[in-house]
Coordinates of C-alpha atoms and ligand atoms in Angstrom, one line a residue:
M9 CA -28.2 -57.9 -10.4
R10 CA -24.9 -59.1 -9.7
K11 CA -23.1 -57.9 -12.3
S12 CA -25.2 -54.3 -11.9
W13 CA -24.1 -54.2 -8.3
K14 CA -20.7 -54.5 -9.2
V15 CA -20.8 -52.2 -11.9
I16 CA -22.1 -49.6 -9.4
S17 CA -19.3 -50.4 -7.0
V18 CA -16.8 -49.7 -9.6
L19 CA -18.5 -46.6 -10.7
L20 CA -18.7 -45.5 -6.7
V21 CA -14.6 -46.5 -6.3
V22 CA -13.8 -44.2 -9.7
A23 CA -15.9 -41.3 -8.0
F24 CA -14.1 -41.6 -4.7
V25 CA -10.9 -41.3 -6.3
S26 CA -11.2 -38.6 -8.6
M27 CA -12.9 -36.7 -5.5
M28 CA -9.7 -37.4 -3.7
L29 CA -7.4 -36.1 -6.4
A30 CA -9.2 -32.9 -7.4
A31 CA -9.2 -31.9 -3.4
C32 CA -5.4 -32.7 -2.7
S33 CA -4.2 -31.0 -6.0
N34 CA -5.0 -27.6 -6.5
D35 CA -3.5 -26.6 -9.5
A36 CA -4.0 -28.5 -13.0
S37 CA -7.2 -29.2 -13.8
G38 CA -8.3 -29.3 -9.9
S39 CA -10.6 -26.8 -9.5
G40 CA -8.9 -25.2 -6.0
V41 CA -6.9 -22.5 -5.5
S42 CA -3.1 -22.8 -3.7
V43 CA -2.8 -18.9 -3.3
G44 CA -5.2 -16.3 -2.4
I45 CA -4.6 -13.1 -3.2
V46 CA -6.5 -10.5 -1.8
L47 CA -6.2 -6.5 -2.3
P48 CA -7.9 -3.4 -1.2
T49 CA -9.4 -1.7 -4.0
K50 CA -9.3 -1.3 -7.7
D51 CA -10.3 2.2 -7.2
E52 CA -6.7 3.2 -6.8
P53 CA -4.0 2.5 -9.6
R54 CA -1.4 1.4 -6.9
W55 CA -3.6 -1.9 -6.6
V56 CA -4.2 -2.3 -10.2
Q57 CA -0.4 -2.0 -10.4
D58 CA 0.0 -5.1 -8.0
E59 CA -2.4 -6.7 -9.6
Q60 CA -0.5 -6.7 -12.7
R61 CA 2.8 -7.2 -11.4
F62 CA 1.1 -10.6 -9.6
K63 CA 0.1 -11.7 -13.1
D64 CA 3.1 -11.3 -14.8
A65 CA 4.9 -13.1 -12.0
L66 CA 2.6 -16.1 -11.9
S67 CA 2.0 -16.5 -15.7
D68 CA 4.1 -19.4 -15.6
S69 CA 3.8 -20.5 -12.0
D70 CA 2.8 -24.0 -11.3
Y71 CA 1.0 -23.1 -8.5
T72 CA -2.9 -21.6 -9.2
T73 CA -3.8 -18.5 -7.3
E74 CA -6.7 -16.1 -7.6
I75 CA -6.9 -12.6 -7.2
L76 CA -10.0 -10.5 -5.6
F77 CA -10.6 -6.8 -4.6
S78 CA -12.2 -5.7 -1.3
Q79 CA -13.6 -2.6 -3.1
G80 CA -12.4 -0.5 0.0
S81 CA -15.0 -2.5 2.3
S82 CA -14.1 -5.0 5.3
A83 CA -17.0 -6.9 4.7
K84 CA -16.2 -7.6 1.1
E85 CA -12.8 -8.2 2.2
K86 CA -14.5 -11.3 4.8
E87 CA -16.2 -12.7 1.9
N88 CA -13.5 -12.7 -0.4
V89 CA -11.4 -14.4 2.3
E90 CA -14.1 -17.1 2.6
T91 CA -14.3 -17.7 -1.0
L92 CA -11.1 -18.7 -1.6
L93 CA -11.1 -20.5 1.7
N94 CA -14.1 -22.9 -0.1
K95 CA -11.6 -23.4 -2.9
G96 CA -9.2 -24.6 -0.6
I97 CA -6.3 -22.4 -0.5
E98 CA -2.9 -23.1 1.5
V99 CA -1.9 -19.6 1.6
L100 CA -3.5 -16.4 2.2
I101 CA -1.8 -13.0 0.6
I102 CA -3.8 -9.9 1.8
A103 CA -3.6 -6.1 1.7
P104 CA -6.2 -5.3 4.5
H105 CA -8.4 -2.2 3.6
D106 CA -8.3 -2.0 7.6
G107 CA -5.6 -3.4 9.3
A108 CA -7.4 -4.1 12.7
A109 CA -10.7 -5.0 10.9
A110 CA -9.1 -7.4 8.8
G111 CA -8.5 -9.5 12.0
S112 CA -11.8 -11.5 11.6
A113 CA -11.0 -12.9 8.0
V114 CA -7.4 -14.0 8.8
E115 CA -8.2 -15.5 12.1
A116 CA -11.2 -17.7 9.8
A117 CA -8.1 -18.1 7.9
K118 CA -5.6 -19.6 10.1
K119 CA -8.8 -21.7 11.6
E120 CA -8.5 -23.9 8.2
G121 CA -4.6 -23.8 8.7
V122 CA -4.2 -22.0 6.0
T123 CA -0.6 -19.5 6.2
V124 CA -1.7 -15.9 5.9
I125 CA 1.0 -13.2 4.3
A126 CA -0.2 -9.5 5.4
Y127 CA 1.1 -7.7 2.1
D128 CA 2.2 -4.0 2.1
R129 CA 0.0 -3.1 4.8
L130 CA -0.3 -4.5 8.4
I131 CA -2.7 -6.6 10.2
T132 CA -2.7 -5.4 13.8
E133 CA -4.4 -6.7 16.9
T134 CA -4.1 -10.3 15.9
D135 CA -2.0 -13.3 16.3
A136 CA -3.6 -15.0 13.0
V137 CA -0.8 -13.5 10.7
D138 CA 2.1 -15.4 10.2
Y139 CA 4.6 -13.5 7.7
Y140 CA 4.8 -9.7 6.1
V141 CA 6.5 -8.5 3.1
T142 CA 6.4 -4.6 2.7
F143 CA 8.5 -1.7 2.0
D144 CA 10.2 0.6 4.7
S145 CA 7.4 2.9 5.3
I146 CA 9.0 4.9 7.8
A147 CA 11.5 5.6 4.5
V148 CA 8.9 6.4 2.5
G149 CA 7.6 9.4 5.0
A150 CA 11.3 10.6 6.2
A151 CA 12.1 10.6 2.1
Q152 CA 9.3 12.9 1.5
G153 CA 10.2 15.2 4.8
Q154 CA 13.5 15.5 3.2
F155 CA 12.6 16.2 -0.1
L156 CA 10.8 19.4 1.5
I157 CA 13.6 20.4 3.3
N158 CA 15.8 20.0 0.5
N159 CA 13.8 22.2 -1.8
S160 CA 12.6 25.0 0.6
E161 CA 14.5 28.2 0.8
G162 CA 14.5 30.8 3.8
S163 CA 12.0 30.5 6.7
N164 CA 8.4 30.8 7.7
V165 CA 8.0 28.4 4.8
P166 CA 4.0 27.5 5.1
L167 CA 3.8 23.8 5.2
Y168 CA 0.8 22.0 4.6
L169 CA 0.5 18.6 6.1
Y170 CA -1.9 15.8 4.5
A171 CA -2.1 11.9 5.3
G172 CA -3.2 8.4 4.4
A173 CA -6.2 6.9 6.3
S174 CA -5.9 6.0 9.6
S175 CA -7.4 2.7 9.5
D176 CA -4.2 2.0 7.3
N177 CA -1.2 1.0 9.4
N178 CA 1.1 2.6 6.5
A179 CA -0.4 6.0 7.2
F180 CA 1.2 6.4 10.6
L181 CA 4.5 5.0 9.6
F182 CA 4.3 7.5 6.2
F183 CA 3.5 10.3 8.8
E184 CA 6.2 9.4 11.8
G185 CA 8.8 9.3 8.9
A186 CA 7.7 12.6 7.6
W187 CA 7.7 14.0 11.2
S188 CA 10.9 12.8 12.1
V189 CA 12.8 15.1 9.7
L190 CA 10.5 17.9 9.6
Q191 CA 10.0 18.3 13.5
P192 CA 13.4 20.1 14.0
K193 CA 12.8 22.1 10.8
I194 CA 9.4 23.3 12.1
A195 CA 10.8 23.7 15.8
D196 CA 13.9 26.0 14.6
G197 CA 11.4 28.3 12.0
T198 CA 12.0 26.8 8.6
F199 CA 8.7 25.7 8.1
V200 CA 5.5 27.0 9.7
I201 CA 2.4 24.7 10.2
A202 CA -0.5 26.2 8.0
N203 CA -3.5 23.7 8.0
S204 CA -3.4 21.8 11.5
S205 CA -3.9 23.1 14.9
E206 CA -3.3 19.4 16.2
A207 CA 0.0 19.3 14.7
E208 CA 0.8 23.1 15.8
A209 CA 0.7 22.2 19.2
L210 CA 2.9 19.5 19.3
Q211 CA 5.4 21.2 17.1
D212 CA 8.2 20.7 19.7
K213 CA 7.8 17.1 20.2
A214 CA 10.6 15.2 18.3
E215 CA 8.2 11.5 18.8
L216 CA 4.4 11.7 18.5
T217 CA 2.6 8.9 20.7
R218 CA -0.3 6.7 18.5
D219 CA -2.6 8.7 20.0
E220 CA -1.0 12.2 19.1
M221 CA -0.3 11.3 15.6
S222 CA -4.3 9.9 15.1
R223 CA -5.1 13.4 16.6
I224 CA -3.3 14.9 13.8
L225 CA -4.3 12.7 11.1
G226 CA -7.5 13.1 12.1
Q227 CA -7.4 16.8 10.9
V228 CA -5.2 16.2 7.5
T229 CA -6.3 12.8 6.6
T230 CA -7.4 12.3 2.9
N231 CA -8.4 8.7 3.6
W232 CA -6.6 7.9 0.3
D233 CA -8.8 9.3 -1.6
P234 CA -7.9 12.0 -4.0
N235 CA -11.8 14.0 -3.9
E236 CA -11.5 14.5 -0.1
A237 CA -7.9 15.5 -0.5
K238 CA -9.2 18.0 -3.2
N239 CA -11.7 19.4 -0.7
K240 CA -9.5 19.2 2.2
A241 CA -6.9 21.5 -0.1
Q242 CA -9.4 24.0 -0.8
T243 CA -10.6 24.6 2.6
H244 CA -7.2 25.1 4.1
L245 CA -6.3 27.8 1.3
T246 CA -9.7 29.2 1.9
A247 CA -8.9 29.3 5.5
V248 CA -5.8 30.9 5.5
G249 CA -4.4 34.5 4.5
G250 CA -1.4 35.6 2.2
E251 CA 1.0 35.4 4.8
L252 CA 0.4 31.5 4.6
K253 CA 1.1 31.5 0.8
G254 CA 3.5 32.6 -1.5
D255 CA 6.1 29.6 -1.9
V256 CA 4.9 26.5 -0.1
A257 CA 5.6 23.1 1.0
I258 CA 3.2 20.5 0.8
L259 CA 3.5 17.2 2.4
A260 CA 1.0 14.7 0.3
P261 CA 1.0 11.2 1.2
N262 CA 0.9 9.5 -2.1
D263 CA 0.5 10.3 -6.0
G264 CA -3.5 10.1 -6.1
T265 CA -3.7 12.9 -3.9
A266 CA -0.8 14.5 -4.7
R267 CA -2.2 15.5 -8.0
A268 CA -5.7 16.2 -6.6
I269 CA -3.8 18.9 -3.8
A270 CA -1.3 20.3 -6.5
D271 CA -4.2 20.8 -8.9
V272 CA -5.6 23.1 -6.0
F273 CA -2.7 24.8 -5.3
A274 CA -1.7 25.9 -9.2
T275 CA -5.3 27.8 -9.3
D276 CA -4.4 29.5 -6.2
S277 CA -2.9 32.9 -7.8
E278 CA -1.6 33.8 -4.2
V279 CA 0.4 30.4 -4.2
T280 CA 3.6 31.6 -6.1
S281 CA 5.3 28.2 -6.0
Y282 CA 4.7 24.6 -4.4
V283 CA 7.0 21.7 -3.7
V284 CA 4.8 18.7 -3.3
T285 CA 5.7 14.9 -2.3
G286 CA 4.2 11.6 -3.9
Q287 CA 4.4 7.8 -3.3
D288 CA 3.8 4.8 -5.8
A289 CA 5.1 6.0 -9.1
E290 CA 1.8 5.8 -10.6
K291 CA 1.9 6.8 -14.3
A292 CA -0.3 9.9 -13.8
S293 CA 2.4 11.1 -11.5
V294 CA 5.5 10.3 -13.4
Q295 CA 3.8 12.3 -16.3
Y296 CA 3.0 15.3 -13.5
I297 CA 6.6 15.0 -12.2
I298 CA 8.1 15.2 -16.2
D299 CA 5.6 18.6 -16.7
G300 CA 7.2 20.1 -13.4
K301 CA 3.4 19.6 -11.8
Q302 CA 4.5 17.5 -8.9
S303 CA 7.8 17.3 -7.3
M304 CA 8.5 13.8 -6.3
T305 CA 7.4 10.6 -6.1
V306 CA 8.7 7.6 -3.5
F307 CA 9.2 4.9 -6.1
K308 CA 8.0 1.2 -4.3
D309 CA 9.1 -1.4 -6.8
V310 CA 6.2 -3.4 -6.7
R311 CA 8.0 -6.2 -8.5
T312 CA 10.0 -7.0 -5.5
L313 CA 7.2 -7.2 -3.5
V314 CA 5.4 -9.6 -5.4
K315 CA 8.4 -11.7 -6.0
D316 CA 9.1 -11.7 -1.9
A317 CA 5.2 -12.7 -1.3
M318 CA 4.9 -15.2 -3.7
G319 CA 8.6 -16.8 -2.7
M320 CA 7.1 -16.8 0.9
A321 CA 4.1 -18.6 -0.5
I322 CA 6.1 -21.3 -2.7
D323 CA 8.4 -22.0 0.5
V324 CA 5.5 -23.1 2.5
L325 CA 4.0 -25.0 -0.1
D326 CA 6.9 -26.6 -0.3
G327 CA 7.1 -27.2 3.4
N328 CA 9.8 -25.0 3.8
T329 CA 10.2 -21.9 6.4
P330 CA 10.4 -18.7 4.4
A331 CA 13.4 -16.3 4.7
T332 CA 12.8 -13.2 7.0
T333 CA 14.8 -10.1 7.4
G334 CA 13.3 -8.6 10.8
A335 CA 9.7 -8.4 12.6
Y336 CA 6.8 -5.9 13.1
D337 CA 5.0 -5.6 16.4
N338 CA 1.3 -5.7 15.0
G339 CA -0.2 -4.9 19.1
S340 CA -0.6 -8.5 19.8
I341 CA 2.6 -10.6 18.0
E342 CA 5.9 -10.1 16.7
V343 CA 5.3 -10.7 12.8
K344 CA 8.0 -12.0 10.8
A345 CA 8.8 -10.0 8.1
K346 CA 10.6 -8.9 4.8
Q347 CA 11.1 -5.4 4.1
T348 CA 12.0 -3.4 0.6
D349 CA 14.0 -0.4 0.1
V350 CA 12.3 2.7 -1.6
I351 CA 13.5 5.4 -4.3
V352 CA 13.1 8.8 -4.7
V353 CA 12.3 9.8 -8.3
E354 CA 12.3 13.2 -9.2
Q355 CA 12.5 15.1 -12.6
T356 CA 16.4 14.2 -13.1
N357 CA 15.9 10.3 -12.5
V358 CA 12.7 9.5 -13.7
K359 CA 14.5 7.8 -17.0
S360 CA 17.1 6.0 -14.8
E361 CA 14.9 4.9 -12.4
L362 CA 11.8 4.1 -14.2
I363 CA 12.5 3.4 -17.4
D364 CA 15.9 1.7 -17.6
S365 CA 14.6 -0.5 -15.1
G366 CA 12.1 -1.8 -17.2
Y367 CA 9.2 -0.8 -14.9
Y368 CA 7.6 1.5 -17.5
E369 CA 8.2 2.1 -21.3
A370 CA 9.5 5.3 -22.1
D371 CA 6.3 6.1 -25.1
E372 CA 4.0 5.5 -22.5
F373 CA 5.4 9.4 -21.3
T374 CA 5.4 12.4 -23.1
G375 CA 8.6 15.2 -22.6
L376 CA 11.0 12.3 -20.9
Ligands
GAL410 C1 -0.9 2.4 1.4 C2 0.2 1.8 0.5 C3 0.6 3.4 -0.4 C4 -0.5 4.2 -0.9 C5 -1.7 3.8 -0.3 C6 -3.2 3.9 -0.9 O1 -1.1 1.5 2.5 O2 1.9 1.4 0.9 O3 1.3 2.7 -1.5 O4 -0.9 3.7 -2.0 O5 -1.7 2.6 0.8 O6 -3.6 2.9 -1.0

């Protein structure tokens, strides 16, 4: 009997110690995860790019990470965050589906003492965000607007405006940047707005309020959905006469929507030529640019964003304070941020910016 108690107590001590080891080691053989990564959806090539770049960056990392997708649902996003919290994450890197709705998920993480890093898109209306890594989204819109100005001739050039999802804070920053350069050219008659009565009503106003932008986005949003973009473009072209066709300019917010819109304009016989913008340097759009079916894209080197986000996470895990270069007001607090510049890519610099930089391989494209 005495002997058996001894064996049991030794076994209990061993079990207790191994549990402690598993709990504090979120890597090596422990089933825990150090850094949880949550991305908005797998249905858009942009975020599949990020997943791959994270995997590339983490292939030889000591820290265990897990990447989950929210499939365009804030409820799924909350579930993903809870799954990662149960795995003992210490850092959460999250690109929200809906910037405001993500508040409850990150507040749950903060309650567990987890450091929250907003990725590419800002989480708004909550103080449960520690850091933000992003690209200069206003510069994205300004580059798109300037490209339309540089590639349009004469006056009264029909301008078709499209935007991202209102649930995405970036959509407002992109539009603000585009409007900052396009508005003076609308006011001086270079462009005439072809598809938004709200934007027409505001065309003499250089700086728009969030509400004013919301009214315009309400009319021209694509919700980042190529099908919605296609339907809107068809409706807009059906609604206008020949005076708003001919040589036109199209502000498309990203590559997925740009290709859908360009395909619609390309099939309208009254549209003699179109200049269309994009964003994200998706492979399919790079090919469209090479083929002259899309005019430009704004390249955002996701390798840099991943490096910045993981760099911050590792700083936190090592007990250091991550370096930041500025801050964003998210409506509740000033979120410390690190921002990366963007690059305009068109037919003339596809090779130098996307192939020579190692972002893509030449054999992934034809006609280069
Ligand atoms: C934005 C992001 C873009 C874009 C879009 C659609 O927030 O910055 O790169 O692709 O979402 O997912």
